[in-house]
mmCIF file of C-alpha atoms in Angstrom:
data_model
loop_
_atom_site.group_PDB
_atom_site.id
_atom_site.type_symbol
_atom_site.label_atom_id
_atom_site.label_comp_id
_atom_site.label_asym_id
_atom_site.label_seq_id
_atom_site.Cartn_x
_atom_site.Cartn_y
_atom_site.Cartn_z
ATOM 1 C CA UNK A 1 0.000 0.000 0.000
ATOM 2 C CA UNK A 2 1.456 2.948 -1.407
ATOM 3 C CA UNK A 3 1.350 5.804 1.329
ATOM 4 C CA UNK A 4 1.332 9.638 0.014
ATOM 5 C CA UNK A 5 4.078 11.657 1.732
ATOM 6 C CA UNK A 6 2.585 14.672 3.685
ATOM 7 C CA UNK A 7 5.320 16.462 2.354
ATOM 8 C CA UNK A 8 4.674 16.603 -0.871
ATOM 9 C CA UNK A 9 0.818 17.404 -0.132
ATOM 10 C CA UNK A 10 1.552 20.111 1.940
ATOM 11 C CA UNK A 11 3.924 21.743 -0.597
ATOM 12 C CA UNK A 12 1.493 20.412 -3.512
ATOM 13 C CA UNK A 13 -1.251 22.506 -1.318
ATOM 14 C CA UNK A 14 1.043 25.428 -0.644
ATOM 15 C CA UNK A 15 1.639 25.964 -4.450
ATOM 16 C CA UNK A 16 -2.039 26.183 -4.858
ATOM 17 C CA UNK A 17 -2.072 28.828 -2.430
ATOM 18 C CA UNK A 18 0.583 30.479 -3.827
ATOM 19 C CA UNK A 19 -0.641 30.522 -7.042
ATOM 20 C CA UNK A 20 -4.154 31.863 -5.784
ATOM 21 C CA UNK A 21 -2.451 34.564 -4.007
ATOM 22 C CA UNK A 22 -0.673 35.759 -7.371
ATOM 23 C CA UNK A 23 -4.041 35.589 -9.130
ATOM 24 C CA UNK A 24 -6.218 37.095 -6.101
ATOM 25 C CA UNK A 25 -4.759 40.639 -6.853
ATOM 26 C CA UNK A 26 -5.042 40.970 -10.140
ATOM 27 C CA UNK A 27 -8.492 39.615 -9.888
ATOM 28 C CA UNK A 28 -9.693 42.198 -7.392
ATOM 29 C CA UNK A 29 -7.957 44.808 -9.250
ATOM 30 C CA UNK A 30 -9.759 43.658 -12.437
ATOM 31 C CA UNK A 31 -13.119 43.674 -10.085
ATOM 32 C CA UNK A 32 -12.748 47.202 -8.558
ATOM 33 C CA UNK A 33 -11.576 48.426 -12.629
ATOM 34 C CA UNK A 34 -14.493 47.170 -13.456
ATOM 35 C CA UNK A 35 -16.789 48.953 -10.360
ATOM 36 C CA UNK A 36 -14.906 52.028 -11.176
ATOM 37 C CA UNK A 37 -15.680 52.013 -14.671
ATOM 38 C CA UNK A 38 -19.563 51.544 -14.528
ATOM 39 C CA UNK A 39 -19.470 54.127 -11.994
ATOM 40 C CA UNK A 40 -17.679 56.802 -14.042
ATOM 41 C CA UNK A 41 -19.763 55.834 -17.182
ATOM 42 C CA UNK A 42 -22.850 56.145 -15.147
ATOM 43 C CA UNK A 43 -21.580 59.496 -13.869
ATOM 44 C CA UNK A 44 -20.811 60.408 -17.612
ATOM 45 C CA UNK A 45 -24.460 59.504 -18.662
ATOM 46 C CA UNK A 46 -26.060 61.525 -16.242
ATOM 47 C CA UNK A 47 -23.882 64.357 -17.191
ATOM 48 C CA UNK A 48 -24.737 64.045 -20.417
ATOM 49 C CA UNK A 49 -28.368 64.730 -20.366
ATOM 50 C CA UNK A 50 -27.992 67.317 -16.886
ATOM 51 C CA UNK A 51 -29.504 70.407 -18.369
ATOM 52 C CA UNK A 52 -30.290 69.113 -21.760
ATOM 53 C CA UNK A 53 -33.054 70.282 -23.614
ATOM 54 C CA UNK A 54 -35.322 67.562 -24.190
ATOM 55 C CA UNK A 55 -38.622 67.196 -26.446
ATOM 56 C CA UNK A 56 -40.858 64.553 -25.997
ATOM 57 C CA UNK A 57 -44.193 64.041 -28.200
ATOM 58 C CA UNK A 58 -47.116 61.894 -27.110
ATOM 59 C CA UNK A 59 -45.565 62.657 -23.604
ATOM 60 C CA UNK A 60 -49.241 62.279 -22.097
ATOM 61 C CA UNK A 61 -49.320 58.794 -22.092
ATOM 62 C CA UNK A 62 -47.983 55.145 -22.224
ATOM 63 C CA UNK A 63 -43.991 55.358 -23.375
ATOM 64 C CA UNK A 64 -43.841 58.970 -23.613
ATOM 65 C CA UNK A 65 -44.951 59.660 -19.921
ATOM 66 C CA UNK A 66 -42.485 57.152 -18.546
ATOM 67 C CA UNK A 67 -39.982 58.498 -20.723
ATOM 68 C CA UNK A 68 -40.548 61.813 -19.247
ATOM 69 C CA UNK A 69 -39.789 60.716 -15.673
ATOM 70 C CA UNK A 70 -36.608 59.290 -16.626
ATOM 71 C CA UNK A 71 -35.408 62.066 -18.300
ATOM 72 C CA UNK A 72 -36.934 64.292 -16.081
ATOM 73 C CA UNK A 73 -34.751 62.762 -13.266
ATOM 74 C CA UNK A 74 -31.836 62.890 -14.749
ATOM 75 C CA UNK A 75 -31.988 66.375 -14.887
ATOM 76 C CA UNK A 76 -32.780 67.575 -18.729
ATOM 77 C CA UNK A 77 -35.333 70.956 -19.463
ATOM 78 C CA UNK A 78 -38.632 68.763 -20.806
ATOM 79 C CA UNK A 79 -40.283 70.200 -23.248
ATOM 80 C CA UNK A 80 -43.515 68.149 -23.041
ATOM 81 C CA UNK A 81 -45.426 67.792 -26.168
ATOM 82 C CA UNK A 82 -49.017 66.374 -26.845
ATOM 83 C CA UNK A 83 -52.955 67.192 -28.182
ATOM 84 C CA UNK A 84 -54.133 67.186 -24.025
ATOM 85 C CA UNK A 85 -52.495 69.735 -22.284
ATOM 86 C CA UNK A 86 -54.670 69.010 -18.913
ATOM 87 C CA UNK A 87 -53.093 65.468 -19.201
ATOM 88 C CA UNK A 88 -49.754 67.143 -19.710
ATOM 89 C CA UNK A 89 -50.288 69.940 -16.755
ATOM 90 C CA UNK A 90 -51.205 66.824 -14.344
ATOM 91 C CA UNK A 91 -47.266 65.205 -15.753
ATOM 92 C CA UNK A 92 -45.723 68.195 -15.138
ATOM 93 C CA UNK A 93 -47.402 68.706 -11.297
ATOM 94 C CA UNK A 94 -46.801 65.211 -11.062
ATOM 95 C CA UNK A 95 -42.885 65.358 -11.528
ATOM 96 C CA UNK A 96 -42.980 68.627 -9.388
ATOM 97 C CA UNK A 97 -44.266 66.400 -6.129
ATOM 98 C CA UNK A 98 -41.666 63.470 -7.184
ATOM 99 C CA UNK A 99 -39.347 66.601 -6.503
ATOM 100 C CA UNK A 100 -40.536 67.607 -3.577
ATOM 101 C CA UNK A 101 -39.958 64.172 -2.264
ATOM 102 C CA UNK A 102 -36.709 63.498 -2.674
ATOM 103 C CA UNK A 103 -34.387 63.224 0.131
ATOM 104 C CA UNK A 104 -32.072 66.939 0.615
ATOM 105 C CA UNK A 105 -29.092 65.233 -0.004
ATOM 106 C CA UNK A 106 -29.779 64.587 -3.759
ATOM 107 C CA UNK A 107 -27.863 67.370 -5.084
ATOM 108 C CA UNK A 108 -29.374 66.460 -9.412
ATOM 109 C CA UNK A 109 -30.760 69.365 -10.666
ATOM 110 C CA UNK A 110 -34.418 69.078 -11.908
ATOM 111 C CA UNK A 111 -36.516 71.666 -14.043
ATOM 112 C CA UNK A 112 -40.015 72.534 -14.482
ATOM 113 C CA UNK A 113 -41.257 70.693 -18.126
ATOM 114 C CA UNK A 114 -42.754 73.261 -20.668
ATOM 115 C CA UNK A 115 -45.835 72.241 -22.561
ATOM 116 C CA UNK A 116 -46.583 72.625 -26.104
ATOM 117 C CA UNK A 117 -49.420 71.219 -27.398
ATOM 118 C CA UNK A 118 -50.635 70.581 -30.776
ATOM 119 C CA UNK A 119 -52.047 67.685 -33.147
ATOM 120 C CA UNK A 120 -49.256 65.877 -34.907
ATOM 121 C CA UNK A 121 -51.315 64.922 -38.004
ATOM 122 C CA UNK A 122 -51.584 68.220 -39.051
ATOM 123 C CA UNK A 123 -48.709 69.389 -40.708
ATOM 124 C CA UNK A 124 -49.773 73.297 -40.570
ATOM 125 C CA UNK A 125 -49.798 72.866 -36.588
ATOM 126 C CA UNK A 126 -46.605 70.931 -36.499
ATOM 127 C CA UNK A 127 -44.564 73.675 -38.109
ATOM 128 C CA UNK A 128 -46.400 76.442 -35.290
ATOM 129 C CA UNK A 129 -45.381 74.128 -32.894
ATOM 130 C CA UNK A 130 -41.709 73.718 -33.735
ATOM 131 C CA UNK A 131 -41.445 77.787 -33.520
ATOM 132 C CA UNK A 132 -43.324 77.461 -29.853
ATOM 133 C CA UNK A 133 -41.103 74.476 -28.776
ATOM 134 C CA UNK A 134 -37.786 76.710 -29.866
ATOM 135 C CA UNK A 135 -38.978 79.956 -28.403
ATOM 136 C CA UNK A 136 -38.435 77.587 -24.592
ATOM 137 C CA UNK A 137 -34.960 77.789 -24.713
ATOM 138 C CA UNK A 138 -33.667 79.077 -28.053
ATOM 139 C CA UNK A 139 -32.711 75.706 -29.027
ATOM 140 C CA UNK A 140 -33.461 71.699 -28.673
ATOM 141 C CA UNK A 141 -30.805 69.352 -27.917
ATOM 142 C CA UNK A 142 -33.004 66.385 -27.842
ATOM 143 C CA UNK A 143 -35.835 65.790 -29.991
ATOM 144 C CA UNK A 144 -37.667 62.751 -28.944
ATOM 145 C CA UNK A 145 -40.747 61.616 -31.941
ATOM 146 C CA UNK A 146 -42.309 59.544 -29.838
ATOM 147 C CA UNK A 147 -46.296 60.070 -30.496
ATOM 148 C CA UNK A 148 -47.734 57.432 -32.904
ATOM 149 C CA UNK A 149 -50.570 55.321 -33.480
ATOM 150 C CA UNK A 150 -51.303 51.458 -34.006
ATOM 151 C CA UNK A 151 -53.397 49.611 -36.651
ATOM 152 C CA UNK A 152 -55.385 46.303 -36.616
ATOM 153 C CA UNK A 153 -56.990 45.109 -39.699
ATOM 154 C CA UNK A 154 -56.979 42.947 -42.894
ATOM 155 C CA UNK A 155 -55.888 45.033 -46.086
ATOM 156 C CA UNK A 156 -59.226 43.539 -47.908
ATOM 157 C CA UNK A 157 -61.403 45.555 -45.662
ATOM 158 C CA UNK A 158 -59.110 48.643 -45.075
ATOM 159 C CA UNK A 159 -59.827 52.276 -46.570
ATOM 160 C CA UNK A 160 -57.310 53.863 -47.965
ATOM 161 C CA UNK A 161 -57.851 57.310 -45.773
ATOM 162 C CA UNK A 162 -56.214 54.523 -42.835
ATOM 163 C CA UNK A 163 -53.823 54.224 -44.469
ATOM 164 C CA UNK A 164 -53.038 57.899 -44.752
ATOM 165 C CA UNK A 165 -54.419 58.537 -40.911
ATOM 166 C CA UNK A 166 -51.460 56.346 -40.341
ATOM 167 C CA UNK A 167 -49.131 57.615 -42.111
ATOM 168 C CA UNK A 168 -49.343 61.423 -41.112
ATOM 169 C CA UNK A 169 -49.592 60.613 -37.399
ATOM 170 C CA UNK A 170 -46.690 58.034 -37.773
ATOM 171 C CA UNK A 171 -44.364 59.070 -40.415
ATOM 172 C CA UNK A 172 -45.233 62.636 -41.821
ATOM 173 C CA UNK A 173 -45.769 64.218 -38.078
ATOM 174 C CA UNK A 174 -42.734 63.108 -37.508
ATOM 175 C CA UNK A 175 -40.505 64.233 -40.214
ATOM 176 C CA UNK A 176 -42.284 67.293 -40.255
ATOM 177 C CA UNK A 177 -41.268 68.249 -36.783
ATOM 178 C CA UNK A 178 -37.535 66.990 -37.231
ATOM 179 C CA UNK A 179 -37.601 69.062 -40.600
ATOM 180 C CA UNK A 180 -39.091 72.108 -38.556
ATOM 181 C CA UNK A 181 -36.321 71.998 -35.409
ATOM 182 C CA UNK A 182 -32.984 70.678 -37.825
ATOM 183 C CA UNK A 183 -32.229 74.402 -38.795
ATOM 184 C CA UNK A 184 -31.523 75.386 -35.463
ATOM 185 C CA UNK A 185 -28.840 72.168 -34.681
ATOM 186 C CA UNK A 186 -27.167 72.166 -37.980
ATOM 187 C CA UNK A 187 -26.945 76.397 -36.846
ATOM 188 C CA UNK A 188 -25.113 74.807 -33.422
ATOM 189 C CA UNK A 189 -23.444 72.413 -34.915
ATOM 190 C CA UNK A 190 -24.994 69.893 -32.450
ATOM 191 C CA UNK A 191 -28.118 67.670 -31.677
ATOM 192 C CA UNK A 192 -29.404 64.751 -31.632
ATOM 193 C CA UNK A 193 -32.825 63.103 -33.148
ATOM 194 C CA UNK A 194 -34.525 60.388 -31.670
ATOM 195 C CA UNK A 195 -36.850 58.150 -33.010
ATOM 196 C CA UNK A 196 -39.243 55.390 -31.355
ATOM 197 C CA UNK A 197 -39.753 53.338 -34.197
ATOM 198 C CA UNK A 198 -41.066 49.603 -33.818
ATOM 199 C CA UNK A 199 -39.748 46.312 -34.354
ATOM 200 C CA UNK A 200 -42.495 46.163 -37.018
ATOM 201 C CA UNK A 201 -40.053 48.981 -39.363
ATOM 202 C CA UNK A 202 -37.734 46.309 -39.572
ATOM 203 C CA UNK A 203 -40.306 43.564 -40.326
ATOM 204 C CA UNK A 204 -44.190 43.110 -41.162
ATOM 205 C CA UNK A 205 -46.887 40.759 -40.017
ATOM 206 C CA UNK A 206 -50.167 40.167 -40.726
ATOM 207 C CA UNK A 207 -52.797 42.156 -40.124
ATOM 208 C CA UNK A 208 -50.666 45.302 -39.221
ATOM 209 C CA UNK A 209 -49.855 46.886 -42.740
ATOM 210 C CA UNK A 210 -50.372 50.256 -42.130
ATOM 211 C CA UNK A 211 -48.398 50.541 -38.745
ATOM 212 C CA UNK A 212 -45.895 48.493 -40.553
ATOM 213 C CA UNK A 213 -45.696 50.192 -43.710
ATOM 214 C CA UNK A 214 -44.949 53.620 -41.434
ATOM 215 C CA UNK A 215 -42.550 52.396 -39.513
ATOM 216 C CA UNK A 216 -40.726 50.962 -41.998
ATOM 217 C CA UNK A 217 -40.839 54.326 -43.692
ATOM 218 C CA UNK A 218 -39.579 55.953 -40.764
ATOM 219 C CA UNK A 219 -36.753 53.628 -40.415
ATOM 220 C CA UNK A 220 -35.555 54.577 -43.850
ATOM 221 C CA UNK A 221 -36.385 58.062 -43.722
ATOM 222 C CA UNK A 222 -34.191 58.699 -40.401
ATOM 223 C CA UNK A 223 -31.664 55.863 -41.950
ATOM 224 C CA UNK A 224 -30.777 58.601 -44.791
ATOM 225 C CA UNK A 225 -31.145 61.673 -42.280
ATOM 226 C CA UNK A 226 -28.479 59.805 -40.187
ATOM 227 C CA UNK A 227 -25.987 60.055 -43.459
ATOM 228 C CA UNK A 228 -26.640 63.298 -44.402
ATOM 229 C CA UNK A 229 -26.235 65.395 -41.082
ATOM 230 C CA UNK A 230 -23.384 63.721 -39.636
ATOM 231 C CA UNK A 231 -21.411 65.879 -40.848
ATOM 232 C CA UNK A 232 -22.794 68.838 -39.106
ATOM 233 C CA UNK A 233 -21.986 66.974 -35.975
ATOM 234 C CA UNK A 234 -26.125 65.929 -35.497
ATOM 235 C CA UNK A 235 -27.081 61.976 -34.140
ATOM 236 C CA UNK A 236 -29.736 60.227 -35.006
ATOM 237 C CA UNK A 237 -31.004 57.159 -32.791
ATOM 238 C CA UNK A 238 -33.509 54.968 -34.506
ATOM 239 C CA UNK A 239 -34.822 53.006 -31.472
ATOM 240 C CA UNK A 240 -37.044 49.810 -32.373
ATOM 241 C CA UNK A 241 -38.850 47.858 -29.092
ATOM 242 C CA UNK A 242 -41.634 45.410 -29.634
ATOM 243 C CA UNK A 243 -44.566 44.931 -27.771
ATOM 244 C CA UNK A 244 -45.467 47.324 -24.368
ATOM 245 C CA UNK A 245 -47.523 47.319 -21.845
ATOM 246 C CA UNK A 246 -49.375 50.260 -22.863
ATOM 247 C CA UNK A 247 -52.981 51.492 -24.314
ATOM 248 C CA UNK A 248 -51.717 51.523 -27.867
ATOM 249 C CA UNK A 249 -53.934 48.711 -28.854
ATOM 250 C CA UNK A 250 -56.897 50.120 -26.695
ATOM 251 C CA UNK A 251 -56.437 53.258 -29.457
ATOM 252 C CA UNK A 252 -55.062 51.359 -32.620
ATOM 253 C CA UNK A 253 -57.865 51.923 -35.639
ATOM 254 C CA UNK A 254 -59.299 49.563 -37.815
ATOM 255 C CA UNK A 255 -60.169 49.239 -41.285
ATOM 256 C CA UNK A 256 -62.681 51.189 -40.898
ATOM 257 C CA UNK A 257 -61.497 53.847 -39.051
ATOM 258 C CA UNK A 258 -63.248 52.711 -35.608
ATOM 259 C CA UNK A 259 -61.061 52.192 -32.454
ATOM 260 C CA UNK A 260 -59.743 48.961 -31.794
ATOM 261 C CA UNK A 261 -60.708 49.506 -28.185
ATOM 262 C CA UNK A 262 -58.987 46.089 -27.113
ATOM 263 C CA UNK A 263 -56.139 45.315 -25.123
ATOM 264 C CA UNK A 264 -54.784 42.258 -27.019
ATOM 265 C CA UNK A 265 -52.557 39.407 -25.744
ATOM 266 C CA UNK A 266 -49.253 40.283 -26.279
ATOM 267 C CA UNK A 267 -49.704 43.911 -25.523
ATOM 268 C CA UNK A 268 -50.670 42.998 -22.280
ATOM 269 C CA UNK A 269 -47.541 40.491 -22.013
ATOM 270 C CA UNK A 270 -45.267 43.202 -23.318
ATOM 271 C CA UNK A 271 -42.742 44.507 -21.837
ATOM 272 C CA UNK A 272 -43.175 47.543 -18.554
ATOM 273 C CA UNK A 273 -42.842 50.739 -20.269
ATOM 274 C CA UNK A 274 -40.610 51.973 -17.164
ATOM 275 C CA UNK A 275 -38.280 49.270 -18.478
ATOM 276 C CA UNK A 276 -38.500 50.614 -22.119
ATOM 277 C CA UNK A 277 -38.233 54.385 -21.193
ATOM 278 C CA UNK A 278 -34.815 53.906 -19.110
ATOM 279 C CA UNK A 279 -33.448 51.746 -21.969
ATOM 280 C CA UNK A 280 -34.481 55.057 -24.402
ATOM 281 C CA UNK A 281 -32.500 57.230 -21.848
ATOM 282 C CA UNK A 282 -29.511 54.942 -22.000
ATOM 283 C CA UNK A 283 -29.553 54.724 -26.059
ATOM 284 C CA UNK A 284 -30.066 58.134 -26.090
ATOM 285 C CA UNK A 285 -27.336 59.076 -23.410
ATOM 286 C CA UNK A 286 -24.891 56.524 -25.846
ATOM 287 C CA UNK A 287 -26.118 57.943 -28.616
ATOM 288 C CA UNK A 288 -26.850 54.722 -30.498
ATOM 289 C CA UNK A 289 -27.279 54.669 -34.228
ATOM 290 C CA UNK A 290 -30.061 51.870 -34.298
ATOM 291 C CA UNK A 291 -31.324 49.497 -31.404
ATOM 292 C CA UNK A 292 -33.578 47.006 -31.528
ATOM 293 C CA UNK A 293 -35.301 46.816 -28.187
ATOM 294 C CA UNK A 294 -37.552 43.812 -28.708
ATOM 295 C CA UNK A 295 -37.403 40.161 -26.970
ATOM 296 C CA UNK A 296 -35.231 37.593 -28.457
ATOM 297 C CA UNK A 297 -37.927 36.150 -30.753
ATOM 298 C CA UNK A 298 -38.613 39.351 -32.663
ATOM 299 C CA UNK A 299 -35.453 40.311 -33.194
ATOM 300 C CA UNK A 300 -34.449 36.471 -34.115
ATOM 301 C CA UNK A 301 -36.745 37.028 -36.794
ATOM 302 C CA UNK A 302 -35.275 40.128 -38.273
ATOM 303 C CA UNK A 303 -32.352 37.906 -38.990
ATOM 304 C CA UNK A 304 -34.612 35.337 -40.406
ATOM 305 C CA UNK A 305 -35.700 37.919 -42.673
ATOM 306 C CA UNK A 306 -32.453 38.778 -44.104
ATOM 307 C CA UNK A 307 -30.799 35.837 -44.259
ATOM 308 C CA UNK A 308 -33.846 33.026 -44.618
ATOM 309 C CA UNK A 309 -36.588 35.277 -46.567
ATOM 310 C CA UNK A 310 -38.354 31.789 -48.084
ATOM 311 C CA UNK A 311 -38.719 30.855 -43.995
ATOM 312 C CA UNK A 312 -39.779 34.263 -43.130
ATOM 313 C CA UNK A 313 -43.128 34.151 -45.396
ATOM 314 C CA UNK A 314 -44.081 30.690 -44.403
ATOM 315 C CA UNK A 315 -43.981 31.898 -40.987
ATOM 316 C CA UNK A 316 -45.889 34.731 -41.801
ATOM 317 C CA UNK A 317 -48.375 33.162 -43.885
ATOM 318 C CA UNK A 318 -49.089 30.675 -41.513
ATOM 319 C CA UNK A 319 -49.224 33.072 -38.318
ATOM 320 C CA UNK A 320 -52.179 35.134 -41.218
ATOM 321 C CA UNK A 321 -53.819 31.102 -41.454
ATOM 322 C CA UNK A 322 -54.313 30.585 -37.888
ATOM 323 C CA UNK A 323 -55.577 34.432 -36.762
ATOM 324 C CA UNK A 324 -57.903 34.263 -39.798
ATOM 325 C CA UNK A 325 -59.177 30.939 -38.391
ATOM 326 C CA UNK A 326 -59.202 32.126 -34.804
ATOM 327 C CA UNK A 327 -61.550 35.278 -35.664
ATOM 328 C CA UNK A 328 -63.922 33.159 -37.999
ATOM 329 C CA UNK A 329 -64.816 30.961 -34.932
#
């Protein structure tokens, strides 16, 4: 019986500790790098918007209202923006007593939001509004299109003034306002443009084509203003989530220009809009050229898309197959 000499164990035993002790430095080193680092880029991020000046359309509501706390809180001038402006005065008292709260020793700096209120499908109002929104401050540093509407219907049964309704809250709003505030950043040199877009720009499914169809005209739209203004030293963020736990079915219209007025399944499964607004304020504070915010199914199916096309549409035809099937019974 072969007997192991305690010798070499305990030397066997004190190279391991030896070698542990080497590594135990450099790990904790690599550990508090790595504290310090999240800690100066979160410092650096909250910098970044302190004092900014910050639109946000369809602030009354769903994304736009949580998006306005977060930016709120990190200290940028809001400029909220919206057709309600009781709903809007009852955001901006509301963010006045979250102020009030806070403990003394926060030392952020918060402002009092402006309001500016106007109807984003109409194009004449939109330009009035962009003046109004730059008389604030003299100048946006932020512009958040946020304000849109949904759309549930089949195409067979669809007007084509939907269609339109769609588009010009969606797409032509939009690009009207950015149009209408550009002048002024190109003038500074600076800016940035932010876009909520959908994971539905990047792809289309049934029973959504006018949504679709304006997203994916804001995607390119904002794709080519990306190219063109870089070099007067302007961002653009096109930022794509998927589903949210907001009223944007509840308001979606039909093909017949009737509300929705139902809160469907995966809306109510989406994700919390808090969630989605403080990943808007990160993208934003990163400035990130495109970001697709969406689960990992969604986006999986973006690549599908562009790499598996033939998949893509049998997916799609057969998702059209079994909602046509569920609605006939």
């Amino acid at each position: 019986m072969m007997v192991r000499s305690p010798r070499r164990s305990v030397s066997k035993y004190w190279g391991m500790d030896k070698m542990f002790g080497s590594i135990a430095p450099v790990l904790l080193i690599g550990l508090g790098g790595l504290v310090l680092y999240r800690l100066i880029k979160r410092l650096r991020q909250k910098a970044c918007m302190q004092d900014a000046v910050v639109v946000i359309t369809g602030a009354s509501s769903g994304l736009g209202k949580e998006c306005a706390r977060v930016f709120h809180a990190a200290g940028a001038k809001l400029i909220l923006c919206g057709r309600n402006r009781n709903l809007l005065q009852e955001l901006v008292e509301e963010l006045g007593a979250v102020v009030d709260s806070k403990h003394k020793s926060d030392t952020s700096q918060t402002y009092t939001p402006s309001i500016v209120t106007f109807d984003l499908s109409k194009v004449e109002e939109v330009t009035q509004a962009a003046e109004e929104i730059l008389k604030c401050h003299g100048y946006v540093d932020v512009l958040l299109n946020n304000a849109g509407i949904s759309f549930r219907g089949n195409i067979l049964n669809t007007h084509i003034d939907v269609h339109k309704e769609v588009m010009e809250i969606n797409y032509f709003g939009p690009i009207a306002l950015t149009q209408a505030i550009l002048p002024s950043m190109v003038q500074r040199q600076r800016g940035q443009i932010v876009v909520i877009s959908s994971i539905q720009g990047k792809i289309s499914i049934p029973f959504r084509s006018a949504y679709a169809a304006s997203k994916h005209a804001t995607q390119a739209y904002f794709d080519c203003l990306r190219a063109e203004v870089e070099q007067y030293g302007i961002k653009v963020s096109v930022l794509s989530p998927g589903y949210i736990r907001t009223s944007l079915s509840l308001n979606a219209v039909t093909g017949n220009g009737s509300k929705y007025g139902v809160l469907d399944r995966n809306t109510s499964e989406g994700k919390d809009p808090r969630e989605v607004a403080g990943a808007v304020l990160e993208a934003t504070e990163r400035r990130r050229k495109d970001a697709m915010m969406a689960g990992a199914l969604p986006c999986l199916a973006v690549y599908i898309r562009t790499l598996w096309p033939s998949l893509f549409f049998r997916l799609m035809a057969a998702r059209a197959r079994k909602e046509h099937k569920a609605k006939d019974q």
